[in-house]
């Protein structure tokens, strides 16, 4: 085993919990005394295989604690079902919410695990009536299930896709409404928000979310940070990532350290004016 391979195996995510939350988040655990920025998101926010994910890089740039509530393969439900995390975001100077896909949340067609949102639990009677020929007991994960039904009966898949999009819109409005402070949406993907989704395929992450869906939320937040990744970041592959050989296929599908650096630079630029406003308002209240 080379030194490089040995080093790749020792990435410690230092998992921790906050309050009575049952979800383990990436550490090290941050103090919630004083000012801080909260980050809600999925695998990218968590920084799987990344030694210094973008929340940590933003912290270094701003000199302000950044609490990482990224959840591997998480969807919106994991945050809506966690009152302790929402209570922490209520006290944050700003909450950054990564735009997640619509596949990992419960809806009229199927139910997911309340914390491990990528885990498919059951199909509803409605789903079973549409796909009566499908044995849903064969599926354990949402992506695998959706891939199966989209390939087997493409003409019916539009019903599922539009339900997921509608559920995502409603769930995002609910989540944003439960975060009373300043909010910043983050689009962090290998392509800009699509103007139109492909009708007969799964599409790319964040799944089933298009530009219009993001735009409709703009009035409910203080800003939208869209990371326009450079060609170098997109072509860097797994360079600088830390993973075991068993995890190589998963790592190859993710954005690397350079993409995280570019996300941190864009976020820091958008966060600074919001933090200045928050500090000025706090000083005014203290007089």
Short mmCIF file of C-alpha atoms in Angstrom, two decimals:
data_model
loop_
_atom_site.label_atom_id
_atom_site.label_comp_id
_atom_site.label_asym_id
_atom_site.label_seq_id
_atom_site.Cartn_x
_atom_site.Cartn_y
_atom_site.Cartn_z
CA UNK A 1 0.00 0.00 0.00
CA UNK A 2 1.36 3.41 -0.94
CA UNK A 3 1.53 6.32 1.50
CA UNK A 4 -1.13 8.09 -0.57
CA UNK A 5 -3.51 5.13 -0.27
CA UNK A 6 -2.87 4.89 3.47
CA UNK A 7 -3.60 8.58 3.99
CA UNK A 8 -6.85 8.33 2.06
CA UNK A 9 -8.21 5.88 4.62
CA UNK A 10 -7.79 8.04 7.71
CA UNK A 11 -10.22 10.91 7.07
CA UNK A 12 -12.03 11.43 10.37
CA UNK A 13 -15.41 13.18 10.10
CA UNK A 14 -15.51 13.56 13.90
CA UNK A 15 -19.30 12.96 13.99
CA UNK A 16 -21.25 14.86 16.63
CA UNK A 17 -24.80 15.68 17.72
CA UNK A 18 -26.41 18.96 18.68
CA UNK A 19 -29.06 19.18 21.37
CA UNK A 20 -31.44 16.21 21.39
CA UNK A 21 -31.06 15.64 17.64
CA UNK A 22 -30.71 11.98 16.69
CA UNK A 23 -28.71 12.83 13.57
CA UNK A 24 -24.92 12.73 13.57
CA UNK A 25 -23.39 15.70 11.78
CA UNK A 26 -19.84 16.42 10.76
CA UNK A 27 -17.58 17.75 13.48
CA UNK A 28 -15.71 19.08 15.17
CA UNK A 29 -18.67 20.21 17.27
CA UNK A 30 -19.02 23.98 17.32
CA UNK A 31 -19.91 26.22 20.22
CA UNK A 32 -23.32 27.81 19.83
CA UNK A 33 -22.49 30.67 22.16
CA UNK A 34 -22.09 33.89 20.23
CA UNK A 35 -22.38 34.51 16.51
CA UNK A 36 -22.32 31.70 13.97
CA UNK A 37 -23.50 30.71 10.49
CA UNK A 38 -25.54 27.51 10.05
CA UNK A 39 -25.22 25.30 6.97
CA UNK A 40 -27.99 22.87 6.03
CA UNK A 41 -27.48 20.52 3.13
CA UNK A 42 -26.69 17.10 1.80
CA UNK A 43 -23.57 15.12 0.91
CA UNK A 44 -21.76 18.13 -0.54
CA UNK A 45 -22.31 20.26 2.56
CA UNK A 46 -21.20 17.36 4.77
CA UNK A 47 -18.09 17.07 2.62
CA UNK A 48 -17.82 13.33 2.16
CA UNK A 49 -14.27 12.44 1.10
CA UNK A 50 -13.31 16.11 1.45
CA UNK A 51 -10.88 17.11 4.19
CA UNK A 52 -11.99 20.75 4.24
CA UNK A 53 -15.57 21.11 2.90
CA UNK A 54 -16.90 24.52 1.96
CA UNK A 55 -18.46 25.32 5.41
CA UNK A 56 -15.00 24.95 6.98
CA UNK A 57 -13.41 27.04 4.22
CA UNK A 58 -16.04 29.77 4.69
CA UNK A 59 -15.28 29.77 8.42
CA UNK A 60 -11.61 30.34 7.68
CA UNK A 61 -12.42 33.26 5.39
CA UNK A 62 -14.98 34.96 7.63
CA UNK A 63 -13.43 34.21 11.01
CA UNK A 64 -16.88 33.20 12.26
CA UNK A 65 -17.93 29.71 13.42
CA UNK A 66 -19.77 27.80 10.70
CA UNK A 67 -21.89 24.92 11.99
CA UNK A 68 -22.09 22.07 9.49
CA UNK A 69 -25.50 20.40 9.42
CA UNK A 70 -24.78 18.58 6.18
CA UNK A 71 -26.32 15.12 6.01
CA UNK A 72 -25.05 12.45 3.63
CA UNK A 73 -27.81 11.70 1.09
CA UNK A 74 -30.13 13.90 3.12
CA UNK A 75 -33.31 15.47 1.84
CA UNK A 76 -35.54 18.22 3.15
CA UNK A 77 -37.36 15.87 5.54
CA UNK A 78 -34.33 15.33 7.77
CA UNK A 79 -34.38 19.02 8.72
CA UNK A 80 -38.15 19.42 8.91
CA UNK A 81 -38.21 16.45 11.31
CA UNK A 82 -35.48 17.88 13.56
CA UNK A 83 -36.75 20.68 15.85
CA UNK A 84 -33.36 20.95 17.58
CA UNK A 85 -31.57 21.82 14.36
CA UNK A 86 -34.27 24.32 13.43
CA UNK A 87 -33.96 25.92 16.87
CA UNK A 88 -30.22 26.34 16.27
CA UNK A 89 -30.76 27.93 12.87
CA UNK A 90 -33.19 30.37 14.47
CA UNK A 91 -30.26 31.86 16.43
CA UNK A 92 -27.79 31.88 13.52
CA UNK A 93 -26.65 35.12 11.93
CA UNK A 94 -27.38 33.54 8.54
CA UNK A 95 -28.51 30.07 7.51
CA UNK A 96 -27.15 28.70 4.25
CA UNK A 97 -29.45 26.08 2.71
CA UNK A 98 -28.03 23.92 -0.06
CA UNK A 99 -30.63 23.23 -2.75
CA UNK A 100 -31.29 19.51 -2.54
CA UNK A 101 -32.97 17.17 -4.98
CA UNK A 102 -36.65 16.22 -4.75
CA UNK A 103 -36.19 12.45 -4.67
CA UNK A 104 -35.31 11.97 -1.00
CA UNK A 105 -38.51 12.98 0.77
CA UNK A 106 -41.86 11.40 1.55
CA UNK A 107 -44.72 12.22 -0.79
CA UNK A 108 -48.02 10.87 -2.09
CA UNK A 109 -46.24 8.09 -3.99
CA UNK A 110 -43.74 6.73 -1.47
CA UNK A 111 -42.33 7.13 2.02
CA UNK A 112 -38.68 7.54 3.03
CA UNK A 113 -36.85 7.09 6.31
CA UNK A 114 -37.29 10.25 8.45
CA UNK A 115 -33.53 10.64 9.03
CA UNK A 116 -31.88 8.60 6.28
CA UNK A 117 -33.90 10.19 3.54
CA UNK A 118 -32.34 8.17 0.72
CA UNK A 119 -33.83 4.98 2.19
CA UNK A 120 -37.01 3.90 0.41
CA UNK A 121 -39.54 2.43 2.86
CA UNK A 122 -42.89 1.82 1.15
CA UNK A 123 -44.84 2.66 -1.98
CA UNK A 124 -48.32 4.10 -1.50
CA UNK A 125 -51.44 2.50 -2.94
CA UNK A 126 -51.45 5.23 -5.56
CA UNK A 127 -47.91 4.32 -6.63
CA UNK A 128 -48.76 0.64 -6.71
CA UNK A 129 -51.84 1.29 -8.82
CA UNK A 130 -49.79 3.21 -11.39
CA UNK A 131 -46.99 0.62 -11.42
CA UNK A 132 -48.99 -2.52 -10.69
CA UNK A 133 -46.36 -4.69 -12.37
CA UNK A 134 -43.49 -3.47 -10.15
CA UNK A 135 -42.38 -5.36 -7.03
CA UNK A 136 -41.38 -2.49 -4.74
CA UNK A 137 -39.99 -4.87 -2.13
CA UNK A 138 -36.90 -5.16 -4.33
CA UNK A 139 -35.89 -1.54 -3.66
CA UNK A 140 -34.03 -0.15 -0.65
CA UNK A 141 -33.05 3.27 -1.96
CA UNK A 142 -35.04 6.05 -3.63
CA UNK A 143 -32.67 6.57 -6.55
CA UNK A 144 -32.66 2.87 -7.40
CA UNK A 145 -36.46 2.72 -7.20
CA UNK A 146 -37.00 5.81 -9.34
CA UNK A 147 -34.51 4.60 -11.91
CA UNK A 148 -36.40 1.31 -12.11
CA UNK A 149 -39.84 2.84 -12.63
CA UNK A 150 -38.57 5.51 -15.03
CA UNK A 151 -36.97 2.93 -17.31
CA UNK A 152 -39.80 0.43 -17.12
CA UNK A 153 -42.71 2.76 -17.86
CA UNK A 154 -41.51 6.12 -19.13
CA UNK A 155 -44.94 7.37 -20.14
CA UNK A 156 -46.13 7.12 -16.52
CA UNK A 157 -43.03 8.53 -14.89
CA UNK A 158 -44.17 12.12 -15.48
CA UNK A 159 -46.84 11.66 -12.78
CA UNK A 160 -44.19 10.76 -10.22
CA UNK A 161 -41.81 13.49 -11.29
CA UNK A 162 -44.41 16.24 -11.09
CA UNK A 163 -45.57 15.02 -7.68
CA UNK A 164 -42.00 15.20 -6.42
CA UNK A 165 -41.57 18.70 -7.81
CA UNK A 166 -44.81 19.90 -6.21
CA UNK A 167 -43.85 18.31 -2.89
CA UNK A 168 -40.41 19.92 -3.09
CA UNK A 169 -41.91 23.37 -3.65
CA UNK A 170 -44.25 23.01 -0.69
CA UNK A 171 -41.58 21.53 1.56
CA UNK A 172 -39.09 24.28 0.73
CA UNK A 173 -41.62 26.98 1.57
CA UNK A 174 -42.35 25.23 4.87
CA UNK A 175 -38.67 24.84 5.76
CA UNK A 176 -37.79 28.43 4.88
CA UNK A 177 -40.77 29.60 6.92
CA UNK A 178 -39.38 27.81 9.97
CA UNK A 179 -36.03 29.61 9.73
CA UNK A 180 -36.79 33.13 10.98
CA UNK A 181 -33.41 34.75 10.38
CA UNK A 182 -31.46 35.58 7.25
CA UNK A 183 -31.35 32.82 4.67
CA UNK A 184 -29.13 32.15 1.69
CA UNK A 185 -29.86 29.44 -0.87
CA UNK A 186 -26.90 27.63 -2.41
CA UNK A 187 -26.83 25.95 -5.81
CA UNK A 188 -23.73 23.72 -5.79
CA UNK A 189 -23.69 21.32 -8.73
CA UNK A 190 -21.73 20.49 -11.85
CA UNK A 191 -24.14 22.53 -14.02
CA UNK A 192 -26.35 25.63 -13.65
CA UNK A 193 -30.06 25.19 -12.82
CA UNK A 194 -31.64 23.75 -16.00
CA UNK A 195 -34.25 25.83 -17.79
CA UNK A 196 -36.15 22.64 -18.60
CA UNK A 197 -35.95 19.08 -17.31
CA UNK A 198 -35.66 16.05 -19.57
CA UNK A 199 -39.06 14.35 -19.75
CA UNK A 200 -38.05 10.72 -19.97
CA UNK A 201 -35.00 10.47 -17.72
CA UNK A 202 -33.91 11.04 -14.14
CA UNK A 203 -31.81 14.09 -14.95
CA UNK A 204 -28.86 15.30 -12.90
CA UNK A 205 -28.44 16.36 -9.29
CA UNK A 206 -30.15 18.11 -7.66
CA UNK A 207 -32.79 15.86 -9.18
CA UNK A 208 -36.03 17.30 -10.61
CA UNK A 209 -35.20 20.91 -9.62
CA UNK A 210 -35.12 23.52 -12.37
CA UNK A 211 -34.36 27.23 -12.63
CA UNK A 212 -38.00 28.31 -12.28
CA UNK A 213 -38.36 26.40 -9.01
CA UNK A 214 -35.32 28.17 -7.59
CA UNK A 215 -36.46 31.56 -8.87
CA UNK A 216 -39.85 31.24 -7.17
CA UNK A 217 -38.09 30.98 -3.81
CA UNK A 218 -35.98 34.10 -4.28
CA UNK A 219 -38.50 36.38 -2.55
CA UNK A 220 -38.42 34.16 0.54
CA UNK A 221 -34.65 34.40 1.08
CA UNK A 222 -31.97 37.06 1.30
CA UNK A 223 -30.06 35.76 -1.67
CA UNK A 224 -29.22 32.85 -3.95
CA UNK A 225 -25.59 31.86 -4.41
CA UNK A 226 -25.05 29.99 -7.65
CA UNK A 227 -21.57 28.52 -7.85
CA UNK A 228 -20.33 28.66 -11.43
CA UNK A 229 -17.60 26.06 -11.29
CA UNK A 230 -14.51 26.50 -13.43
CA UNK A 231 -13.52 23.95 -16.03
CA UNK A 232 -10.52 23.09 -13.88
CA UNK A 233 -12.75 22.27 -10.90
CA UNK A 234 -15.06 20.16 -13.05
CA UNK A 235 -12.17 18.26 -14.60
CA UNK A 236 -10.16 17.68 -11.41
CA UNK A 237 -11.75 14.30 -10.75
CA UNK A 238 -10.85 12.80 -7.38
CA UNK A 239 -7.63 14.79 -7.01
CA UNK A 240 -7.22 15.76 -3.35
CA UNK A 241 -10.11 13.60 -2.13
CA UNK A 242 -9.59 11.00 0.57
CA UNK A 243 -11.29 7.64 0.23
CA UNK A 244 -10.70 3.91 0.32
CA UNK A 245 -10.51 1.95 -2.91
CA UNK A 246 -13.94 0.53 -2.11
CA UNK A 247 -15.37 4.06 -2.17
CA UNK A 248 -13.73 5.08 -5.45
CA UNK A 249 -16.92 4.80 -7.57
CA UNK A 250 -18.81 7.01 -5.12
CA UNK A 251 -15.95 9.53 -4.95
CA UNK A 252 -15.79 9.76 -8.75
CA UNK A 253 -19.38 11.02 -8.83
CA UNK A 254 -18.72 13.90 -6.41
CA UNK A 255 -17.22 17.36 -6.63
CA UNK A 256 -13.68 17.69 -5.36
CA UNK A 257 -11.71 20.07 -3.13
CA UNK A 258 -11.24 22.72 -5.83
CA UNK A 259 -15.02 22.89 -6.35
CA UNK A 260 -15.47 23.29 -2.59
CA UNK A 261 -12.96 26.14 -2.60
CA UNK A 262 -14.84 27.92 -5.38
CA UNK A 263 -18.11 27.41 -3.50
CA UNK A 264 -16.56 28.86 -0.35
CA UNK A 265 -15.28 31.91 -2.24
CA UNK A 266 -18.73 32.60 -3.71
CA UNK A 267 -20.47 32.08 -0.37
CA UNK A 268 -18.06 34.28 1.57
CA UNK A 269 -18.65 37.10 -0.90
CA UNK A 270 -22.43 36.85 -0.49
CA UNK A 271 -22.35 36.31 3.27
CA UNK A 272 -20.22 39.33 4.18
CA UNK A 273 -22.87 42.02 3.53
CA UNK A 274 -25.52 39.96 5.33
CA UNK A 275 -23.28 39.56 8.36
CA UNK A 276 -22.50 43.27 8.40
CA UNK A 277 -26.23 44.03 8.44
CA UNK A 278 -26.82 41.51 11.21
CA UNK A 279 -24.03 42.99 13.34
CA UNK A 280 -25.31 46.55 12.83
CA UNK A 281 -28.82 45.53 13.85
CA UNK A 282 -27.51 43.75 16.94
CA UNK A 283 -25.58 46.85 17.99
CA UNK A 284 -28.66 49.00 17.45
CA UNK A 285 -30.76 46.71 19.66
CA UNK A 286 -28.09 46.78 22.37
CA UNK A 287 -28.15 50.59 22.69
#
